[in-house]
mmCIF file of C-alpha atoms and ligand atoms in Angstrom:
data_model
loop_
_atom_site.group_PDB
_atom_site.id
_atom_site.type_symbol
_atom_site.label_atom_id
_atom_site.label_comp_id
_atom_site.label_asym_id
_atom_site.label_seq_id
_atom_site.Cartn_x
_atom_site.Cartn_y
_atom_site.Cartn_z
ATOM 1 C CA MET A 1 49.377 -251.960 64.833
ATOM 2 C CA ARG A 2 48.745 -254.401 62.012
ATOM 3 C CA THR A 3 51.460 -255.431 59.597
ATOM 4 C CA SER A 4 50.678 -255.664 55.929
ATOM 5 C CA TRP A 5 52.767 -255.926 52.793
ATOM 6 C CA ARG A 6 52.168 -254.554 49.341
ATOM 7 C CA ILE A 7 52.329 -257.399 46.832
ATOM 8 C CA PHE A 8 51.501 -255.582 43.599
ATOM 9 C CA THR A 9 49.625 -252.673 42.075
ATOM 10 C CA ILE A 10 46.772 -253.052 39.621
ATOM 11 C CA PHE A 11 44.785 -250.198 37.980
ATOM 12 C CA GLY A 12 46.816 -247.916 40.249
ATOM 13 C CA ILE A 13 45.433 -249.610 43.378
ATOM 14 C CA ASP A 14 47.882 -251.102 45.884
ATOM 15 C CA ILE A 15 47.105 -254.715 46.696
ATOM 16 C CA ARG A 16 48.288 -255.533 50.201
ATOM 17 C CA ILE A 17 48.192 -258.656 52.338
ATOM 18 C CA ASP A 18 47.795 -258.542 56.078
ATOM 19 C CA SER A 19 49.988 -260.784 58.247
ATOM 20 C CA SER A 20 46.862 -262.694 59.386
ATOM 21 C CA TRP A 21 46.307 -263.678 55.770
ATOM 22 C CA LEU A 22 49.358 -265.978 55.713
ATOM 23 C CA PHE A 23 47.963 -267.919 58.653
ATOM 24 C CA ILE A 24 44.551 -268.272 56.991
ATOM 25 C CA PHE A 25 46.171 -269.241 53.698
ATOM 26 C CA VAL A 26 48.054 -272.099 55.351
ATOM 27 C CA LEU A 27 44.938 -273.152 57.268
ATOM 28 C CA VAL A 28 42.733 -273.209 54.142
ATOM 29 C CA THR A 29 45.344 -275.087 52.087
ATOM 30 C CA TRP A 30 45.798 -277.604 54.865
ATOM 31 C CA GLY A 31 42.031 -278.130 55.228
ATOM 32 C CA LEU A 32 41.650 -278.681 51.481
ATOM 33 C CA ALA A 33 44.636 -281.013 51.177
ATOM 34 C CA GLN A 34 43.875 -283.040 54.319
ATOM 35 C CA HIS A 35 40.083 -283.252 54.295
ATOM 36 C CA TYR A 36 38.169 -281.745 51.389
ATOM 37 C CA PHE A 37 39.960 -283.273 48.386
ATOM 38 C CA PRO A 38 40.859 -286.679 49.972
ATOM 39 C CA SER A 39 37.179 -287.182 50.922
ATOM 40 C CA GLN A 40 36.125 -286.731 47.280
ATOM 41 C CA TYR A 41 39.135 -288.156 45.519
ATOM 42 C CA PRO A 42 40.512 -290.857 47.814
ATOM 43 C CA HIS A 43 42.750 -292.195 45.034
ATOM 44 C CA TRP A 44 44.803 -288.952 44.936
ATOM 45 C CA SER A 45 48.231 -289.133 46.568
ATOM 46 C CA PRO A 46 48.742 -286.803 49.574
ATOM 47 C CA LEU A 47 51.218 -284.735 47.560
ATOM 48 C CA TYR A 48 48.767 -284.390 44.680
ATOM 49 C CA SER A 49 45.997 -283.323 47.078
ATOM 50 C CA LEU A 50 48.365 -280.763 48.536
ATOM 51 C CA LEU A 51 49.205 -279.388 45.096
ATOM 52 C CA ILE A 52 45.540 -279.074 44.087
ATOM 53 C CA GLY A 53 44.772 -277.651 47.557
ATOM 54 C CA LEU A 54 47.420 -274.986 47.061
ATOM 55 C CA ILE A 55 46.033 -274.021 43.645
ATOM 56 C CA ALA A 56 42.481 -273.966 45.050
ATOM 57 C CA SER A 57 43.640 -271.708 47.907
ATOM 58 C CA LEU A 58 45.313 -269.280 45.516
ATOM 59 C CA LEU A 59 42.201 -269.212 43.325
ATOM 60 C CA LEU A 60 40.019 -268.643 46.391
ATOM 61 C CA PHE A 61 42.041 -265.623 47.407
ATOM 62 C CA SER A 62 42.080 -264.387 43.795
ATOM 63 C CA SER A 63 38.278 -264.629 43.925
ATOM 64 C CA VAL A 64 38.201 -262.510 47.089
ATOM 65 C CA LEU A 65 40.523 -260.047 45.396
ATOM 66 C CA ALA A 66 38.275 -259.919 42.314
ATOM 67 C CA HIS A 67 35.315 -259.187 44.611
ATOM 68 C CA GLU A 68 37.113 -256.294 46.317
ATOM 69 C CA LEU A 69 38.522 -255.036 43.032
ATOM 70 C CA THR A 70 35.003 -254.841 41.609
ATOM 71 C CA HIS A 71 33.899 -252.696 44.589
ATOM 72 C CA SER A 72 36.944 -250.498 44.017
ATOM 73 C CA LEU A 73 36.575 -250.055 40.279
ATOM 74 C CA VAL A 74 32.861 -249.282 40.544
ATOM 75 C CA ALA A 75 33.642 -246.813 43.348
ATOM 76 C CA ARG A 76 36.263 -245.176 41.185
ATOM 77 C CA SER A 77 33.938 -245.001 38.177
ATOM 78 C CA ARG A 78 31.565 -243.081 40.488
ATOM 79 C CA GLY A 79 34.286 -240.574 41.331
ATOM 80 C CA GLU A 80 35.497 -242.045 44.640
ATOM 81 C CA LYS A 81 39.216 -242.389 45.285
ATOM 82 C CA VAL A 82 40.475 -245.875 46.158
ATOM 83 C CA ARG A 83 43.802 -246.112 47.907
ATOM 84 C CA SER A 84 44.390 -249.805 48.463
ATOM 85 C CA ILE A 85 42.907 -253.248 48.930
ATOM 86 C CA THR A 86 44.074 -255.320 51.880
ATOM 87 C CA LEU A 87 43.474 -259.057 52.004
ATOM 88 C CA PHE A 88 43.256 -260.266 55.562
ATOM 89 C CA PHE A 89 41.688 -262.845 57.802
ATOM 90 C CA PHE A 90 38.846 -264.418 55.813
ATOM 91 C CA GLY A 91 38.253 -261.603 53.384
ATOM 92 C CA GLY A 92 39.431 -258.294 52.124
ATOM 93 C CA VAL A 93 38.814 -254.592 52.507
ATOM 94 C CA ALA A 94 38.900 -251.971 49.835
ATOM 95 C CA GLU A 95 40.013 -248.697 51.287
ATOM 96 C CA ILE A 96 37.794 -246.109 49.677
ATOM 97 C CA THR A 97 38.945 -242.688 50.818
ATOM 98 C CA GLU A 98 35.550 -241.159 51.444
ATOM 99 C CA GLU A 99 32.151 -242.615 52.248
ATOM 100 C CA PRO A 100 29.826 -242.546 49.223
ATOM 101 C CA LYS A 101 27.914 -239.268 49.158
ATOM 102 C CA THR A 102 24.557 -240.489 47.873
ATOM 103 C CA PRO A 103 22.466 -243.598 48.623
ATOM 104 C CA ALA A 104 22.539 -244.527 44.931
ATOM 105 C CA LYS A 105 26.359 -244.567 44.932
ATOM 106 C CA GLU A 106 26.482 -246.545 48.172
ATOM 107 C CA PHE A 107 24.029 -249.064 46.712
ATOM 108 C CA ILE A 108 25.830 -249.623 43.431
ATOM 109 C CA ILE A 109 29.296 -249.889 45.035
ATOM 110 C CA ALA A 110 27.946 -252.369 47.608
ATOM 111 C CA VAL A 111 26.093 -254.712 45.213
ATOM 112 C CA ALA A 112 28.973 -254.794 42.731
ATOM 113 C CA GLY A 113 31.056 -257.110 44.973
ATOM 114 C CA PRO A 114 28.519 -259.914 45.532
ATOM 115 C CA LEU A 115 27.482 -259.591 41.892
ATOM 116 C CA SER A 116 31.052 -260.266 40.754
ATOM 117 C CA SER A 117 31.303 -263.245 43.135
ATOM 118 C CA PHE A 118 28.060 -264.575 41.700
ATOM 119 C CA LEU A 119 29.372 -264.209 38.126
ATOM 120 C CA ILE A 120 32.644 -265.950 39.045
ATOM 121 C CA ALA A 121 30.604 -268.755 40.665
ATOM 122 C CA ALA A 122 28.561 -269.100 37.450
ATOM 123 C CA LEU A 123 31.750 -269.188 35.393
ATOM 124 C CA PHE A 124 33.281 -271.984 37.489
ATOM 125 C CA PHE A 125 29.939 -273.785 37.472
ATOM 126 C CA GLY A 126 30.124 -273.767 33.659
ATOM 127 C CA VAL A 127 33.691 -275.108 33.749
ATOM 128 C CA TRP A 128 32.689 -277.783 36.262
ATOM 129 C CA ARG A 129 29.820 -279.022 34.066
ATOM 130 C CA GLY A 130 31.731 -278.629 30.792
ATOM 131 C CA MET A 131 34.877 -280.471 31.869
ATOM 132 C CA GLN A 132 33.125 -283.558 33.298
ATOM 133 C CA GLY A 133 35.028 -286.617 32.159
ATOM 134 C CA VAL A 134 37.735 -284.462 30.561
ATOM 135 C CA SER A 135 39.971 -283.463 33.442
ATOM 136 C CA GLU A 136 39.495 -284.607 37.025
ATOM 137 C CA PRO A 137 41.623 -281.912 38.750
ATOM 138 C CA ILE A 138 39.968 -279.104 36.759
ATOM 139 C CA VAL A 139 36.518 -280.443 37.624
ATOM 140 C CA ALA A 140 37.551 -280.667 41.289
ATOM 141 C CA LEU A 141 38.887 -277.101 41.328
ATOM 142 C CA ALA A 142 35.949 -275.653 39.373
ATOM 143 C CA ARG A 143 33.429 -277.330 41.647
ATOM 144 C CA TYR A 144 35.118 -276.026 44.786
ATOM 145 C CA LEU A 145 35.420 -272.479 43.397
ATOM 146 C CA ALA A 146 31.819 -272.415 42.137
ATOM 147 C CA LEU A 147 30.722 -273.404 45.626
ATOM 148 C CA ILE A 148 32.961 -270.983 47.524
ATOM 149 C CA ASN A 149 32.185 -267.989 45.285
ATOM 150 C CA GLY A 150 28.477 -268.779 45.624
ATOM 151 C CA ILE A 151 28.897 -268.750 49.421
ATOM 152 C CA LEU A 152 30.876 -265.501 49.164
ATOM 153 C CA ALA A 153 28.057 -263.861 47.179
ATOM 154 C CA VAL A 154 25.287 -265.083 49.503
ATOM 155 C CA PHE A 155 27.150 -264.478 52.788
ATOM 156 C CA ASN A 156 28.051 -260.930 51.782
ATOM 157 C CA MET A 157 24.423 -260.119 51.018
ATOM 158 C CA ILE A 158 23.385 -260.749 54.644
ATOM 159 C CA PRO A 159 21.867 -257.366 55.552
ATOM 160 C CA GLY A 160 24.131 -256.260 58.402
ATOM 161 C CA PHE A 161 27.022 -253.817 58.422
ATOM 162 C CA PRO A 162 29.961 -254.295 57.614
ATOM 163 C CA LEU A 163 28.808 -256.906 55.070
ATOM 164 C CA ASP A 164 27.842 -255.647 51.623
ATOM 165 C CA GLY A 165 24.207 -256.475 52.384
ATOM 166 C CA GLY A 166 24.450 -254.093 55.356
ATOM 167 C CA ARG A 167 25.581 -251.316 53.029
ATOM 168 C CA VAL A 168 22.693 -252.124 50.710
ATOM 169 C CA LEU A 169 20.337 -251.917 53.694
ATOM 170 C CA LYS A 170 21.919 -248.594 54.697
ATOM 171 C CA ALA A 171 21.495 -247.239 51.158
ATOM 172 C CA ILE A 172 17.815 -248.229 51.105
ATOM 173 C CA VAL A 173 17.026 -246.724 54.538
ATOM 174 C CA TRP A 174 19.044 -243.616 53.595
ATOM 175 C CA ARG A 175 17.065 -243.278 50.361
ATOM 176 C CA ILE A 176 13.716 -243.639 52.167
ATOM 177 C CA THR A 177 14.438 -241.450 55.228
ATOM 178 C CA GLY A 178 17.044 -239.091 53.770
ATOM 179 C CA ASP A 179 18.928 -239.525 57.049
ATOM 180 C CA VAL A 180 22.388 -241.076 56.626
ATOM 181 C CA LYS A 181 23.034 -241.302 60.369
ATOM 182 C CA ARG A 182 19.828 -243.177 61.023
ATOM 183 C CA ALA A 183 20.482 -245.458 58.049
ATOM 184 C CA THR A 184 23.951 -246.242 59.383
ATOM 185 C CA ARG A 185 22.545 -246.974 62.812
ATOM 186 C CA VAL A 186 19.990 -249.403 61.376
ATOM 187 C CA ALA A 187 22.678 -251.228 59.355
ATOM 188 C CA SER A 188 25.033 -251.287 62.344
ATOM 189 C CA VAL A 189 22.433 -252.647 64.781
ATOM 190 C CA SER A 190 21.399 -255.243 62.216
ATOM 191 C CA GLY A 191 25.074 -256.221 61.858
ATOM 192 C CA GLN A 192 25.397 -256.583 65.638
ATOM 193 C CA VAL A 193 22.292 -258.779 65.825
ATOM 194 C CA ILE A 194 23.607 -261.003 63.034
ATOM 195 C CA ALA A 195 26.990 -261.203 64.767
ATOM 196 C CA PHE A 196 25.256 -262.222 67.994
ATOM 197 C CA LEU A 197 23.277 -264.942 66.196
ATOM 198 C CA LEU A 198 26.473 -266.231 64.566
ATOM 199 C CA ILE A 199 28.207 -266.441 67.941
ATOM 200 C CA VAL A 200 25.235 -268.303 69.456
ATOM 201 C CA PHE A 201 25.247 -270.659 66.483
ATOM 202 C CA GLY A 202 29.024 -271.149 66.883
ATOM 203 C CA ILE A 203 28.570 -272.094 70.535
ATOM 204 C CA SER A 204 25.839 -274.597 69.614
ATOM 205 C CA GLN A 205 28.196 -276.109 67.015
ATOM 206 C CA ILE A 206 30.875 -276.571 69.662
ATOM 207 C CA LEU A 207 28.354 -278.160 72.037
ATOM 208 C CA ARG A 208 27.400 -280.623 69.305
ATOM 209 C CA GLY A 209 31.055 -281.572 68.874
ATOM 210 C CA TYR A 210 31.977 -279.498 65.828
ATOM 211 C CA PHE A 211 34.730 -277.655 67.617
ATOM 212 C CA VAL A 212 36.693 -276.183 64.673
ATOM 213 C CA ASP A 213 33.573 -275.145 62.726
ATOM 214 C CA GLY A 214 32.124 -273.568 65.855
ATOM 215 C CA LEU A 215 35.310 -271.650 66.558
ATOM 216 C CA TRP A 216 35.305 -270.290 63.002
ATOM 217 C CA THR A 217 31.688 -269.170 63.295
ATOM 218 C CA ILE A 218 32.391 -267.442 66.612
ATOM 219 C CA LEU A 219 35.472 -265.746 65.164
ATOM 220 C CA ILE A 220 33.504 -264.434 62.177
ATOM 221 C CA GLY A 221 30.680 -263.289 64.476
ATOM 222 C CA TRP A 222 33.109 -261.490 66.759
ATOM 223 C CA PHE A 223 34.764 -259.813 63.766
ATOM 224 C CA ILE A 224 31.428 -258.641 62.336
ATOM 225 C CA HIS A 225 30.373 -257.310 65.731
ATOM 226 C CA SER A 226 33.461 -255.169 66.237
ATOM 227 C CA ALA A 227 33.361 -253.884 62.656
ATOM 228 C CA ALA A 228 29.661 -253.002 62.985
ATOM 229 C CA VAL A 229 30.316 -250.957 66.115
ATOM 230 C CA ARG A 230 33.407 -249.290 64.666
ATOM 231 C CA GLY A 231 31.691 -248.488 61.368
ATOM 232 C CA TYR A 232 28.895 -246.624 63.108
ATOM 233 C CA ARG A 233 31.268 -244.606 65.282
ATOM 234 C CA HIS A 234 33.231 -243.742 62.170
ATOM 235 C CA VAL A 235 30.165 -242.351 60.433
ATOM 236 C CA LEU A 236 29.183 -240.340 63.517
ATOM 237 C CA ILE A 237 32.603 -238.667 63.500
ATOM 238 C CA ARG A 238 32.387 -237.973 59.775
ATOM 239 C CA GLU A 239 28.945 -236.471 60.169
ATOM 240 C CA SER A 240 30.083 -234.297 63.074
ATOM 241 C CA LEU A 241 33.092 -232.979 61.186
ATOM 242 C CA LYS A 242 31.323 -232.428 57.869
ATOM 243 C CA ASP A 243 30.226 -228.858 58.550
ATOM 244 C CA VAL A 244 33.105 -227.631 60.662
ATOM 245 C CA ARG A 245 35.892 -225.619 58.967
ATOM 246 C CA ALA A 246 39.587 -225.264 59.696
ATOM 247 C CA GLN A 247 38.963 -221.708 60.883
ATOM 248 C CA ASP A 248 36.617 -223.024 63.619
ATOM 249 C CA LEU A 249 38.999 -225.718 64.779
ATOM 250 C CA MET A 250 42.289 -223.874 64.588
ATOM 251 C CA ASP A 251 44.191 -222.428 67.455
ATOM 252 C CA SER A 252 45.081 -218.931 66.331
ATOM 253 C CA ALA A 253 46.763 -217.983 69.610
ATOM 254 C CA PHE A 254 49.941 -219.790 68.653
ATOM 255 C CA GLU A 255 53.313 -218.457 69.699
ATOM 256 C CA SER A 256 56.319 -217.961 67.449
ATOM 257 C CA ILE A 257 59.425 -219.363 69.104
ATOM 258 C CA ASP A 258 63.061 -219.950 68.218
ATOM 259 C CA GLY A 259 64.227 -223.456 67.250
ATOM 260 C CA ALA A 260 67.140 -223.337 69.706
ATOM 261 C CA LEU A 261 64.792 -223.191 72.713
ATOM 262 C CA THR A 262 64.834 -226.360 74.838
ATOM 263 C CA VAL A 263 61.683 -228.341 75.517
ATOM 264 C CA GLN A 264 62.130 -227.557 79.222
ATOM 265 C CA GLU A 265 62.120 -223.796 78.513
ATOM 266 C CA LEU A 266 59.154 -224.171 76.219
ATOM 267 C CA ILE A 267 57.172 -225.880 78.989
ATOM 268 C CA GLU A 268 58.127 -223.369 81.680
ATOM 269 C CA ASP A 269 57.976 -220.115 79.714
ATOM 270 C CA TYR A 270 55.195 -220.758 77.244
ATOM 271 C CA ILE A 271 53.010 -223.708 78.110
ATOM 272 C CA LEU A 272 52.676 -223.148 81.873
ATOM 273 C CA LYS A 273 52.896 -219.339 81.927
ATOM 274 C CA LYS A 274 51.033 -218.405 78.768
ATOM 275 C CA LYS A 275 48.829 -221.508 78.488
ATOM 276 C CA ALA A 276 49.806 -221.785 74.818
ATOM 277 C CA ARG A 277 49.574 -225.191 73.138
ATOM 278 C CA SER A 278 50.655 -224.677 69.540
ATOM 279 C CA PHE A 279 53.955 -223.189 68.449
ATOM 280 C CA LEU A 280 55.377 -221.922 65.219
ATOM 281 C CA ILE A 281 59.119 -222.431 65.040
ATOM 282 C CA THR A 282 60.998 -219.702 63.230
ATOM 283 C CA GLU A 283 64.610 -219.755 62.128
ATOM 284 C CA ARG A 284 65.936 -216.294 61.205
ATOM 285 C CA GLY A 285 62.407 -215.031 60.888
ATOM 286 C CA ALA A 286 61.150 -217.719 58.503
ATOM 287 C CA LEU A 287 58.753 -220.603 59.285
ATOM 288 C CA ALA A 288 60.816 -223.724 59.992
ATOM 289 C CA GLY A 289 58.228 -226.042 61.475
ATOM 290 C CA ILE A 290 55.559 -226.451 64.113
ATOM 291 C CA VAL A 291 55.218 -228.042 67.526
ATOM 292 C CA CYS A 292 52.078 -229.151 69.345
ATOM 293 C CA LEU A 293 51.440 -230.045 72.960
ATOM 294 C CA GLU A 294 51.397 -233.688 71.846
ATOM 295 C CA ASP A 295 54.996 -233.454 70.587
ATOM 296 C CA VAL A 296 56.087 -232.001 73.927
ATOM 297 C CA LYS A 297 54.322 -234.752 75.882
ATOM 298 C CA ALA A 298 56.189 -237.360 73.864
ATOM 299 C CA VAL A 299 59.554 -236.209 75.290
ATOM 300 C CA SER A 300 60.296 -237.935 78.606
ATOM 301 C CA ALA A 301 60.841 -235.600 81.574
ATOM 302 C CA ASP A 302 64.542 -236.377 82.017
ATOM 303 C CA LYS A 303 65.345 -235.495 78.391
ATOM 304 C CA ARG A 304 63.501 -232.174 78.248
ATOM 305 C CA ALA A 305 66.410 -229.974 79.283
ATOM 306 C CA ALA A 306 68.687 -231.485 76.641
ATOM 307 C CA THR A 307 66.237 -231.537 73.743
ATOM 308 C CA THR A 308 65.616 -228.495 71.541
ATOM 309 C CA VAL A 309 62.243 -227.786 69.989
ATOM 310 C CA ARG A 310 63.975 -227.998 66.604
ATOM 311 C CA GLU A 311 64.476 -231.720 67.231
ATOM 312 C CA ILE A 312 60.830 -232.454 67.976
ATOM 313 C CA MET A 313 59.133 -230.124 65.517
ATOM 314 C CA THR A 314 57.401 -231.249 62.357
ATOM 315 C CA PRO A 315 59.613 -229.553 59.738
ATOM 316 C CA ARG A 316 58.123 -227.228 57.177
ATOM 317 C CA ASP A 317 58.673 -229.682 54.271
ATOM 318 C CA ALA A 318 56.690 -232.392 56.017
ATOM 319 C CA LEU A 319 53.753 -230.099 56.751
ATOM 320 C CA GLU A 320 50.426 -230.489 55.029
ATOM 321 C CA VAL A 321 48.756 -227.112 54.832
ATOM 322 C CA VAL A 322 45.055 -226.333 54.642
ATOM 323 C CA SER A 323 42.996 -223.224 53.991
ATOM 324 C CA PRO A 324 40.570 -221.720 56.547
ATOM 325 C CA GLN A 325 37.679 -223.225 54.534
ATOM 326 C CA THR A 326 38.951 -226.838 54.519
ATOM 327 C CA ASP A 327 36.382 -229.090 56.205
ATOM 328 C CA GLY A 328 36.990 -231.210 59.312
ATOM 329 C CA ASN A 329 36.992 -234.564 57.513
ATOM 330 C CA LYS A 330 39.716 -233.462 55.086
ATOM 331 C CA ILE A 331 41.841 -232.267 58.000
ATOM 332 C CA LEU A 332 41.266 -235.519 59.874
ATOM 333 C CA ALA A 333 42.286 -237.474 56.762
ATOM 334 C CA LYS A 334 45.552 -235.495 56.598
ATOM 335 C CA LEU A 335 46.193 -236.049 60.290
ATOM 336 C CA SER A 336 45.340 -239.752 60.057
ATOM 337 C CA ASN A 337 48.037 -240.669 57.584
ATOM 338 C CA GLY A 338 50.300 -240.885 60.600
ATOM 339 C CA LYS A 339 53.139 -238.534 59.729
ATOM 340 C CA VAL A 340 51.897 -235.196 60.989
ATOM 341 C CA HIS A 341 50.300 -234.219 64.276
ATOM 342 C CA GLN A 342 49.200 -230.779 63.170
ATOM 343 C CA VAL A 343 48.343 -228.822 60.071
ATOM 344 C CA PRO A 344 48.941 -225.081 59.643
ATOM 345 C CA VAL A 345 46.054 -223.067 58.277
ATOM 346 C CA ILE A 346 47.425 -220.766 55.593
ATOM 347 C CA GLU A 347 45.718 -217.839 53.921
ATOM 348 C CA GLY A 348 47.450 -215.442 51.549
ATOM 349 C CA GLY A 349 50.821 -217.024 52.350
ATOM 350 C CA LYS A 350 50.433 -216.326 56.069
ATOM 351 C CA VAL A 351 49.902 -218.778 58.906
ATOM 352 C CA LYS A 352 46.495 -218.018 60.435
ATOM 353 C CA GLY A 353 46.468 -220.852 62.934
ATOM 354 C CA LEU A 354 47.232 -224.469 63.666
ATOM 355 C CA VAL A 355 44.965 -227.477 63.940
ATOM 356 C CA CYS A 356 46.214 -230.345 66.108
ATOM 357 C CA ARG A 357 44.686 -233.774 66.490
ATOM 358 C CA ALA A 358 43.762 -232.720 70.020
ATOM 359 C CA ASP A 359 41.751 -229.769 68.649
ATOM 360 C CA ILE A 360 39.576 -232.172 66.675
ATOM 361 C CA LEU A 361 39.146 -234.494 69.644
ATOM 362 C CA ASP A 362 38.235 -231.499 71.836
ATOM 363 C CA TYR A 363 35.670 -230.413 69.299
ATOM 364 C CA LEU A 364 34.079 -233.896 69.078
ATOM 365 C CA HIS A 365 34.102 -234.166 72.861
ATOM 366 C CA LEU A 366 32.473 -230.768 73.266
ATOM 367 C CA ARG A 367 29.853 -231.606 70.662
ATOM 368 C CA SER A 368 28.881 -234.858 72.340
ATOM 369 C CA ASN A 369 28.862 -233.118 75.759
ATOM 370 C CA VAL A 370 26.329 -230.529 74.685
ATOM 371 C CA GLY A 371 24.386 -233.236 72.857
ATOM 372 C CA ALA A 372 24.819 -231.765 69.392
HETATM 373 ZN ZN1 ZN B 1 32.113 -256.961 49.330
#
């Protein structure tokens, strides 16, 4: 579980920083203050180098934020919802709720980021040239930021998922073949090849004595590799769940039970005897909450006789309800926010069934087993 903190909200988008970011921030500042600036401006005092290094670091991360914010705002202007932006490790991620639905949207959202980095680089380039002989620290900062934003723009256009260039590649293949799964696979494989090359390059750097640089390259390669694999799996799941409805996933053979029942009784009388796995808890005839097999499993064996189902149920107020027509991805999104393990399927004010996380996993498992 990663830790991240919300630092502020802009245009209604939460800006968060991941714990790893603090480490990178210190590392970047230290590198700038100890090596980069002293090598160019040897007459600066160590404290002055540190101060300029700190400002450069903050501007670097603001540049990354601007890049992600551009993705987000373009996504939003195309009707996509953006929840948050998290700055972590050596970059950032904009959390766009759904994958873009057309190749054109995917393309425009993807190129917007590198384009903004390129514009920021051009801006700092202008400042760098314009301030020559006027202010040494501003020239130093502008030069560094022009360079780093230029690298950000170019690096992100490398055509392998999860980099922006990989999304561009996906959009192009998607447009040509009309097959989003195939396009994702191409972008993912390309990302894995690039990651592999980066790791090989990192190892060669280490062998030539550039230990820190090599380690960085390997780290970036490893990160790209895992994200490329994860991204593809993610799309496969989305594709599989696109056409399935709540009514196909739900367990309609749920049992109505009383909240005062103990977990032990529930296991013996309902789960083992009746093979039921989803339960509606009623208090004086009204729906009070629901319990899934997963909730029962979470109670340790020695506590089952002393725990009532009322204590482990997801109460009615905390429930997210769906209709029988809600699609699998929307249900998964509701289940993924972490608070609920199951959603009741309601039609005409009545509970028709329950969908648990396990039902979705079963469905995906079944689908891959029969090769669908
Ligand atoms: Zn980007």
